PDB file of C-alpha atoms in Angstrom:
ATOM      1  CA  MET Y 320     119.568 189.734  28.990  1.00 49.00           C
ATOM      2  CA  ALA Y 321     118.589 186.570  30.889  1.00 66.00           C
ATOM      3  CA  SER Y 322     115.996 184.296  29.326  1.00 83.00           C
ATOM      4  CA  PRO Y 323     112.498 184.614  30.837  1.00 89.00           C
ATOM      5  CA  ILE Y 324     111.699 181.857  33.312  1.00 92.00           C
ATOM      6  CA  VAL Y 325     108.389 180.037  32.892  1.00 95.00           C
ATOM      7  CA  PHE Y 326     107.257 177.952  35.870  1.00 97.00           C
ATOM      8  CA  ALA Y 327     104.920 175.099  34.876  1.00 96.00           C
ATOM      9  CA  VAL Y 328     102.855 173.645  37.725  1.00 96.00           C
ATOM     10  CA  ASP Y 329     101.224 170.541  36.262  1.00 94.00           C
ATOM     11  CA  ASP Y 330     101.285 166.860  37.173  1.00 93.00           C
ATOM     12  CA  GLU Y 331     100.733 165.572  33.605  1.00 92.00           C
ATOM     13  CA  VAL Y 332     104.007 164.419  32.078  1.00 94.00           C
ATOM     14  CA  GLN Y 333     102.740 164.927  28.528  1.00 93.00           C
ATOM     15  CA  ILE Y 334     101.683 168.511  29.235  1.00 92.00           C
ATOM     16  CA  ARG Y 335     105.021 169.356  30.849  1.00 93.00           C
ATOM     17  CA  ARG Y 336     106.843 167.818  27.877  1.00 94.00           C
ATOM     18  CA  LEU Y 337     104.755 169.922  25.483  1.00 94.00           C
ATOM     19  CA  LEU Y 338     105.363 173.063  27.536  1.00 94.00           C
ATOM     20  CA  ARG Y 339     109.109 172.412  27.582  1.00 94.00           C
ATOM     21  CA  MET Y 340     109.257 172.031  23.807  1.00 93.00           C
ATOM     22  CA  ALA Y 341     107.176 175.177  23.314  1.00 93.00           C
ATOM     23  CA  CYS Y 342     109.145 177.300  25.779  1.00 93.00           C
ATOM     24  CA  GLU Y 343     112.545 176.178  24.524  1.00 91.00           C
ATOM     25  CA  SER Y 344     111.486 177.036  20.966  1.00 91.00           C
ATOM     26  CA  GLU Y 345     110.992 180.637  22.172  1.00 90.00           C
ATOM     27  CA  GLY Y 346     114.204 180.752  24.193  1.00 90.00           C
ATOM     28  CA  TYR Y 347     112.431 180.593  27.557  1.00 93.00           C
ATOM     29  CA  LYS Y 348     113.769 178.587  30.480  1.00 92.00           C
ATOM     30  CA  LEU Y 349     111.206 176.149  31.915  1.00 95.00           C
ATOM     31  CA  GLU Y 350     111.055 175.094  35.550  1.00 95.00           C
ATOM     32  CA  GLU Y 351     108.561 172.471  36.720  1.00 96.00           C
ATOM     33  CA  ALA Y 352     106.511 171.408  39.745  1.00 95.00           C
ATOM     34  CA  VAL Y 353     104.022 168.567  40.017  1.00 95.00           C
ATOM     35  CA  SER Y 354     101.961 169.580  43.067  1.00 95.00           C
ATOM     36  CA  VAL Y 355     101.026 172.608  45.151  1.00 94.00           C
ATOM     37  CA  THR Y 356     103.485 171.617  47.877  1.00 94.00           C
ATOM     38  CA  ASP Y 357     106.257 171.157  45.321  1.00 94.00           C
ATOM     39  CA  ALA Y 358     105.390 174.466  43.635  1.00 94.00           C
ATOM     40  CA  LEU Y 359     105.393 176.483  46.853  1.00 92.00           C
ATOM     41  CA  SER Y 360     108.742 175.027  47.877  1.00 91.00           C
ATOM     42  CA  LYS Y 361     110.329 176.104  44.567  1.00 92.00           C
ATOM     43  CA  PHE Y 362     108.493 179.323  43.666  1.00 92.00           C
ATOM     44  CA  TYR Y 363     110.454 181.840  45.739  1.00 86.00           C
ATOM     45  CA  MET Y 364     113.807 180.331  44.811  1.00 86.00           C
ATOM     46  CA  ILE Y 365     113.032 180.215  41.096  1.00 88.00           C
ATOM     47  CA  ARG Y 366     111.485 183.724  40.937  1.00 88.00           C
ATOM     48  CA  PRO Y 367     109.724 182.990  37.622  1.00 92.00           C
ATOM     49  CA  ASP Y 368     108.588 185.603  35.122  1.00 92.00           C
ATOM     50  CA  VAL Y 369     105.389 183.685  34.283  1.00 95.00           C
ATOM     51  CA  VAL Y 370     103.537 180.810  35.968  1.00 96.00           C
ATOM     52  CA  ILE Y 371     101.490 178.265  34.008  1.00 97.00           C
ATOM     53  CA  LEU Y 372      99.138 176.658  36.511  1.00 96.00           C
ATOM     54  CA  ASP Y 373      96.997 173.539  36.251  1.00 93.00           C
ATOM     55  CA  LEU Y 374      94.031 173.334  38.628  1.00 89.00           C
ATOM     56  CA  GLY Y 375      93.758 169.569  39.071  1.00 88.00           C
ATOM     57  CA  LEU Y 376      96.895 168.854  41.087  1.00 91.00           C
ATOM     58  CA  PRO Y 377      97.288 165.655  43.133  1.00 92.00           C
ATOM     59  CA  ASP Y 378      97.627 167.153  46.616  1.00 92.00           C
ATOM     60  CA  LYS Y 379      95.542 170.355  46.517  1.00 88.00           C
ATOM     61  CA  GLY Y 380      93.744 172.493  43.993  1.00 87.00           C
ATOM     62  CA  GLY Y 381      95.831 174.894  41.941  1.00 90.00           C
ATOM     63  CA  GLU Y 382      93.679 177.715  43.338  1.00 91.00           C
ATOM     64  CA  GLU Y 383      95.450 177.318  46.682  1.00 92.00           C
ATOM     65  CA  PHE Y 384      98.856 177.935  45.103  1.00 94.00           C
ATOM     66  CA  LEU Y 385      97.482 181.026  43.375  1.00 93.00           C
ATOM     67  CA  GLU Y 386      95.957 182.376  46.577  1.00 91.00           C
ATOM     68  CA  ARG Y 387      99.140 181.743  48.568  1.00 91.00           C
ATOM     69  CA  ILE Y 388     101.442 183.620  46.196  1.00 92.00           C
ATOM     70  CA  ARG Y 389      99.015 186.533  45.870  1.00 89.00           C
ATOM     71  CA  GLU Y 390      98.689 186.749  49.658  1.00 88.00           C
ATOM     72  CA  SER Y 391     102.491 186.995  49.825  1.00 84.00           C
ATOM     73  CA  GLY Y 392     102.374 190.036  47.528  1.00 81.00           C
ATOM     74  CA  SER Y 393     103.718 188.380  44.376  1.00 85.00           C
ATOM     75  CA  LYS Y 394     102.514 189.978  41.152  1.00 85.00           C
ATOM     76  CA  VAL Y 395     104.007 187.409  38.798  1.00 91.00           C
ATOM     77  CA  PRO Y 396     101.627 186.791  35.859  1.00 93.00           C
ATOM     78  CA  VAL Y 397      99.702 183.521  36.160  1.00 95.00           C
ATOM     79  CA  LEU Y 398      98.169 181.700  33.190  1.00 95.00           C
ATOM     80  CA  VAL Y 399      95.719 179.008  34.247  1.00 93.00           C
ATOM     81  CA  LEU Y 400      95.434 175.848  32.131  1.00 89.00           C
ATOM     82  CA  SER Y 401      92.277 173.853  32.753  1.00 84.00           C
ATOM     83  CA  VAL Y 402      89.706 171.576  31.145  1.00 83.00           C
ATOM     84  CA  ARG Y 403      87.026 173.665  32.880  1.00 78.00           C
ATOM     85  CA  ASP Y 404      85.599 176.225  30.496  1.00 74.00           C
ATOM     86  CA  ALA Y 405      82.572 177.612  32.357  1.00 75.00           C
ATOM     87  CA  GLU Y 406      82.572 181.387  32.757  1.00 78.00           C
ATOM     88  CA  LYS Y 407      81.967 181.049  36.513  1.00 82.00           C
ATOM     89  CA  ASP Y 408      85.228 179.096  36.833  1.00 81.00           C
ATOM     90  CA  LYS Y 409      87.135 181.782  34.939  1.00 81.00           C
ATOM     91  CA  ILE Y 410      85.639 184.525  37.103  1.00 81.00           C
ATOM     92  CA  ARG Y 411      86.561 182.659  40.289  1.00 83.00           C
ATOM     93  CA  LEU Y 412      90.172 182.259  39.168  1.00 86.00           C
ATOM     94  CA  LEU Y 413      90.447 185.899  38.086  1.00 83.00           C
ATOM     95  CA  ASP Y 414      89.027 186.899  41.467  1.00 82.00           C
ATOM     96  CA  ALA Y 415      91.799 184.851  43.061  1.00 84.00           C
ATOM     97  CA  GLY Y 416      94.442 186.740  41.060  1.00 87.00           C
ATOM     98  CA  ALA Y 417      94.946 184.869  37.775  1.00 91.00           C
ATOM     99  CA  ASP Y 418      95.861 186.962  34.725  1.00 90.00           C
ATOM    100  CA  ASP Y 419      94.659 184.722  31.936  1.00 90.00           C
ATOM    101  CA  TYR Y 420      92.879 181.412  31.386  1.00 90.00           C
ATOM    102  CA  LEU Y 421      93.441 178.881  28.607  1.00 89.00           C
ATOM    103  CA  THR Y 422      91.249 175.825  28.186  1.00 87.00           C
ATOM    104  CA  LYS Y 423      92.725 172.390  27.464  1.00 84.00           C
ATOM    105  CA  PRO Y 424      93.331 171.199  24.804  1.00 84.00           C
ATOM    106  CA  PHE Y 425      95.179 174.242  23.521  1.00 86.00           C
ATOM    107  CA  GLY Y 426      97.325 175.214  20.553  1.00 89.00           C
ATOM    108  CA  VAL Y 427     101.029 175.820  21.124  1.00 91.00           C
ATOM    109  CA  GLY Y 428     100.915 179.006  19.057  1.00 90.00           C
ATOM    110  CA  GLU Y 429      98.164 180.493  21.183  1.00 89.00           C
ATOM    111  CA  LEU Y 430      99.918 179.469  24.396  1.00 92.00           C
ATOM    112  CA  LEU Y 431     103.145 181.189  23.338  1.00 92.00           C
ATOM    113  CA  ALA Y 432     101.248 184.289  22.250  1.00 90.00           C
ATOM    114  CA  ARG Y 433      99.629 184.547  25.661  1.00 90.00           C
ATOM    115  CA  ILE Y 434     102.962 184.085  27.419  1.00 92.00           C
ATOM    116  CA  ARG Y 435     104.428 186.903  25.316  1.00 90.00           C
ATOM    117  CA  VAL Y 436     101.531 189.158  26.268  1.00 87.00           C
ATOM    118  CA  LEU Y 437     101.976 188.407  29.984  1.00 89.00           C
ATOM    119  CA  LEU Y 438     105.716 189.065  29.777  1.00 87.00           C
ATOM    120  CA  ARG Y 439     105.055 192.351  28.008  1.00 81.00           C
ATOM    121  CA  HIS Y 440     102.491 193.397  30.601  1.00 75.00           C
ATOM    122  CA  SER Y 441     104.841 192.693  33.489  1.00 72.00           C
ATOM    123  CA  SER Y 442     107.942 194.348  32.030  1.00 65.00           C
ATOM    124  CA  PRO Y 443     109.116 197.592  33.676  1.00 57.00           C
ATOM    125  CA  GLU Y 444     107.780 200.852  32.291  1.00 52.00           C
ATOM    126  CA  LYS Y 445     110.249 203.366  30.867  1.00 49.00           C
ATOM    127  CA  THR Y 446     108.149 206.492  31.361  1.00 54.00           C
ATOM    128  CA  ASP Y 447     107.411 208.895  34.190  1.00 60.00           C
ATOM    129  CA  VAL Y 448     103.864 209.666  33.067  1.00 73.00           C
ATOM    130  CA  LYS Y 449     101.199 209.903  35.754  1.00 81.00           C
ATOM    131  CA  VAL Y 450      97.484 210.161  35.153  1.00 84.00           C
ATOM    132  CA  ARG Y 451      94.948 211.315  37.727  1.00 86.00           C
ATOM    133  CA  ILE Y 452      91.225 210.815  37.225  1.00 84.00           C
ATOM    134  CA  GLY Y 453      89.334 212.017  40.248  1.00 82.00           C
ATOM    135  CA  THR Y 454      90.737 210.121  43.230  1.00 86.00           C
ATOM    136  CA  LEU Y 455      92.325 207.469  40.991  1.00 89.00           C
ATOM    137  CA  GLU Y 456      95.989 207.885  40.037  1.00 90.00           C
ATOM    138  CA  LEU Y 457      98.190 205.757  37.781  1.00 88.00           C
ATOM    139  CA  ASP Y 458     101.956 206.094  37.840  1.00 87.00           C
ATOM    140  CA  PHE Y 459     103.182 204.473  34.632  1.00 82.00           C
ATOM    141  CA  GLY Y 460     106.797 204.532  35.788  1.00 78.00           C
ATOM    142  CA  SER Y 461     106.295 202.560  38.979  1.00 81.00           C
ATOM    143  CA  ARG Y 462     103.194 200.698  37.738  1.00 83.00           C
ATOM    144  CA  ARG Y 463     101.516 201.905  40.906  1.00 87.00           C
ATOM    145  CA  VAL Y 464      97.786 202.561  41.043  1.00 91.00           C
ATOM    146  CA  THR Y 465      96.228 204.360  43.986  1.00 93.00           C
ATOM    147  CA  LYS Y 466      92.730 205.471  44.922  1.00 92.00           C
ATOM    148  CA  SER Y 467      92.407 208.214  47.512  1.00 90.00           C
ATOM    149  CA  GLY Y 468      96.084 207.626  48.281  1.00 89.00           C
ATOM    150  CA  LYS Y 469      95.680 203.911  48.983  1.00 92.00           C
ATOM    151  CA  ASP Y 470      97.317 201.247  46.807  1.00 92.00           C
ATOM    152  CA  VAL Y 471      95.083 199.302  44.456  1.00 92.00           C
ATOM    153  CA  ARG Y 472      96.354 195.779  43.850  1.00 89.00           C
ATOM    154  CA  LEU Y 473      95.970 194.811  40.215  1.00 88.00           C
ATOM    155  CA  THR Y 474      97.228 191.832  38.258  1.00 84.00           C
ATOM    156  CA  PRO Y 475      99.510 192.669  35.299  1.00 81.00           C
ATOM    157  CA  THR Y 476      96.655 192.185  32.840  1.00 83.00           C
ATOM    158  CA  GLU Y 477      94.251 194.320  34.874  1.00 87.00           C
ATOM    159  CA  TYR Y 478      96.914 197.027  35.058  1.00 88.00           C
ATOM    160  CA  SER Y 479      97.511 196.899  31.292  1.00 86.00           C
ATOM    161  CA  PHE Y 480      93.771 197.169  30.664  1.00 88.00           C
ATOM    162  CA  LEU Y 481      93.456 200.187  32.961  1.00 89.00           C
ATOM    163  CA  LYS Y 482      96.635 201.800  31.606  1.00 87.00           C
ATOM    164  CA  LEU Y 483      95.335 201.544  28.035  1.00 86.00           C
ATOM    165  CA  LEU Y 484      92.158 203.410  28.984  1.00 89.00           C
ATOM    166  CA  ALA Y 485      94.033 205.899  31.178  1.00 86.00           C
ATOM    167  CA  THR Y 486      96.289 206.835  28.280  1.00 81.00           C
ATOM    168  CA  TYR Y 487      93.209 208.313  26.579  1.00 78.00           C
ATOM    169  CA  PRO Y 488      90.939 209.514  29.422  1.00 81.00           C
ATOM    170  CA  GLY Y 489      87.444 210.382  28.287  1.00 83.00           C
ATOM    171  CA  LYS Y 490      87.900 208.658  24.928  1.00 85.00           C
ATOM    172  CA  ILE Y 491      86.163 205.404  24.052  1.00 87.00           C
ATOM    173  CA  ILE Y 492      88.474 202.487  23.284  1.00 87.00           C
ATOM    174  CA  THR Y 493      86.615 199.903  21.228  1.00 86.00           C
ATOM    175  CA  GLN Y 494      86.343 196.283  22.269  1.00 86.00           C
ATOM    176  CA  THR Y 495      88.350 195.266  19.211  1.00 84.00           C
ATOM    177  CA  GLN Y 496      91.150 197.713  20.047  1.00 81.00           C
ATOM    178  CA  ILE Y 497      91.360 196.463  23.616  1.00 85.00           C
ATOM    179  CA  LEU Y 498      91.351 192.800  22.628  1.00 83.00           C
ATOM    180  CA  LYS Y 499      94.091 193.348  20.038  1.00 78.00           C
ATOM    181  CA  GLU Y 500      96.271 195.245  22.509  1.00 77.00           C
ATOM    182  CA  LEU Y 501      95.857 192.857  25.439  1.00 76.00           C
ATOM    183  CA  TRP Y 502      95.503 189.442  23.775  1.00 71.00           C
ATOM    184  CA  GLY Y 503      96.503 189.842  20.147  1.00 66.00           C
ATOM    185  CA  PRO Y 504      94.610 189.889  16.834  1.00 61.00           C
ATOM    186  CA  ASN Y 505      93.419 186.295  17.120  1.00 60.00           C
ATOM    187  CA  GLN Y 506      91.250 187.132  20.142  1.00 59.00           C
ATOM    188  CA  ILE Y 507      89.144 189.977  18.746  1.00 55.00           C
ATOM    189  CA  SER Y 508      85.934 187.933  19.044  1.00 62.00           C
ATOM    190  CA  GLU Y 509      86.445 187.161  22.748  1.00 67.00           C
ATOM    191  CA  ALA Y 510      84.345 190.007  24.163  1.00 70.00           C
ATOM    192  CA  GLY Y 511      83.615 187.854  27.203  1.00 74.00           C
ATOM    193  CA  TYR Y 512      87.194 188.467  28.354  1.00 73.00           C
ATOM    194  CA  LEU Y 513      86.468 192.184  28.581  1.00 82.00           C
ATOM    195  CA  ARG Y 514      83.315 191.837  30.655  1.00 86.00           C
ATOM    196  CA  VAL Y 515      85.130 189.656  33.165  1.00 85.00           C
ATOM    197  CA  TYR Y 516      88.115 192.003  33.494  1.00 87.00           C
ATOM    198  CA  VAL Y 517      85.970 195.129  33.653  1.00 91.00           C
ATOM    199  CA  ASN Y 518      83.976 193.600  36.515  1.00 91.00           C
ATOM    200  CA  GLN Y 519      87.171 192.707  38.376  1.00 90.00           C
ATOM    201  CA  ILE Y 520      88.677 196.172  37.941  1.00 93.00           C
ATOM    202  CA  ARG Y 521      85.475 197.915  38.994  1.00 94.00           C
ATOM    203  CA  LYS Y 522      85.483 195.976  42.255  1.00 93.00           C
ATOM    204  CA  LYS Y 523      88.880 197.523  42.972  1.00 93.00           C
ATOM    205  CA  ILE Y 524      88.474 201.130  41.808  1.00 93.00           C
ATOM    206  CA  GLU Y 525      84.780 201.994  42.110  1.00 92.00           C
ATOM    207  CA  GLU Y 526      82.960 203.040  45.271  1.00 91.00           C
ATOM    208  CA  ASP Y 527      79.942 201.074  44.029  1.00 92.00           C
ATOM    209  CA  PRO Y 528      80.867 198.618  41.231  1.00 91.00           C
ATOM    210  CA  SER Y 529      77.189 198.256  40.278  1.00 92.00           C
ATOM    211  CA  LYS Y 530      77.029 202.004  39.566  1.00 92.00           C
ATOM    212  CA  PRO Y 531      80.416 202.775  37.988  1.00 92.00           C
ATOM    213  CA  GLN Y 532      81.605 206.372  37.974  1.00 91.00           C
ATOM    214  CA  ILE Y 533      85.139 205.837  36.638  1.00 92.00           C
ATOM    215  CA  LEU Y 534      85.270 202.866  34.230  1.00 93.00           C
ATOM    216  CA  ILE Y 535      82.308 203.403  31.922  1.00 93.00           C
ATOM    217  CA  THR Y 536      80.767 201.062  29.345  1.00 92.00           C
ATOM    218  CA  GLU Y 537      79.662 202.431  26.003  1.00 89.00           C
ATOM    219  CA  PRO Y 538      77.138 199.699  25.077  1.00 88.00           C
ATOM    220  CA  GLY Y 539      78.049 197.803  21.939  1.00 84.00           C
ATOM    221  CA  VAL Y 540      81.194 199.878  21.395  1.00 87.00           C
ATOM    222  CA  GLY Y 541      83.784 199.717  24.166  1.00 89.00           C
ATOM    223  CA  TYR Y 542      84.971 201.313  27.404  1.00 92.00           C
ATOM    224  CA  TYR Y 543      86.450 204.557  28.677  1.00 91.00           C
ATOM    225  CA  LEU Y 544      87.619 206.243  31.854  1.00 90.00           C
ATOM    226  CA  LYS Y 545      85.479 209.203  32.771  1.00 86.00           C
ATOM    227  CA  ALA Y 546      87.695 212.262  32.447  1.00 70.00           C
ATOM    228  CA  GLU Y 547      87.476 214.925  35.137  1.00 63.00           C
ATOM    229  CA  ASP Y 548      88.568 218.537  34.940  1.00 49.00           C
ATOM    230  CA  ASP Y 549      91.466 217.699  37.243  1.00 46.00           C
ATOM    231  CA  SER Y 550      92.841 214.837  35.105  1.00 51.00           C
ATOM    232  CA  VAL Y 551      96.580 215.494  35.045  1.00 47.00           C
ATOM    233  CA  PHE Y 552      99.464 214.218  32.927  1.00 49.00           C
ATOM    234  CA  HIS Y 553     103.037 214.730  34.211  1.00 46.00           C
TER     235      HIS Y 553
END
């Protein structure tokens, strides 16, 4: 099996050197770009498995690279590295299609753990299970999500979140369970992650995200997908 390719888009030499050491220690192949223009010229030739994206690039903001690849239909997982730690910044990047967000300075162990999670989320499914909840349908085999027959575009992390809930329709999955599954045991106190992702998913699957009918919050406990009588497993 070929080594996963990590594409680091960052103009700081020290950061790229750190990323190379970290990735090589895990057996990943690292490719680099130092600007948005450089990254866009290499991205489709490299076909990376994960992108690590800095926002403060010398020619344009990293957000533009993210928007461009998402507009092209790419679903490659993107981990944003940034000194900005305000929740509004994280929400804006997730809206643009990022899968995760890590604030600088960061620990190498946590970075590698997040890369492993993103690789796991984007790996092909080996099951033909389908789940239907009302007009929402998840096909675990193809990783396709549709609502009323129309494709719903989700990032790998959003899909993994929704798939976890869809595996147990009508049953509450606690915040701790979700955090452990999606980000690992060291992130069980990061409930803010869940609120952000739930809001993003609701925008894509609910008729009225402010009055959710599918992805329901159980205050202080967790989340669940509202099971209908016609929920079907194949």
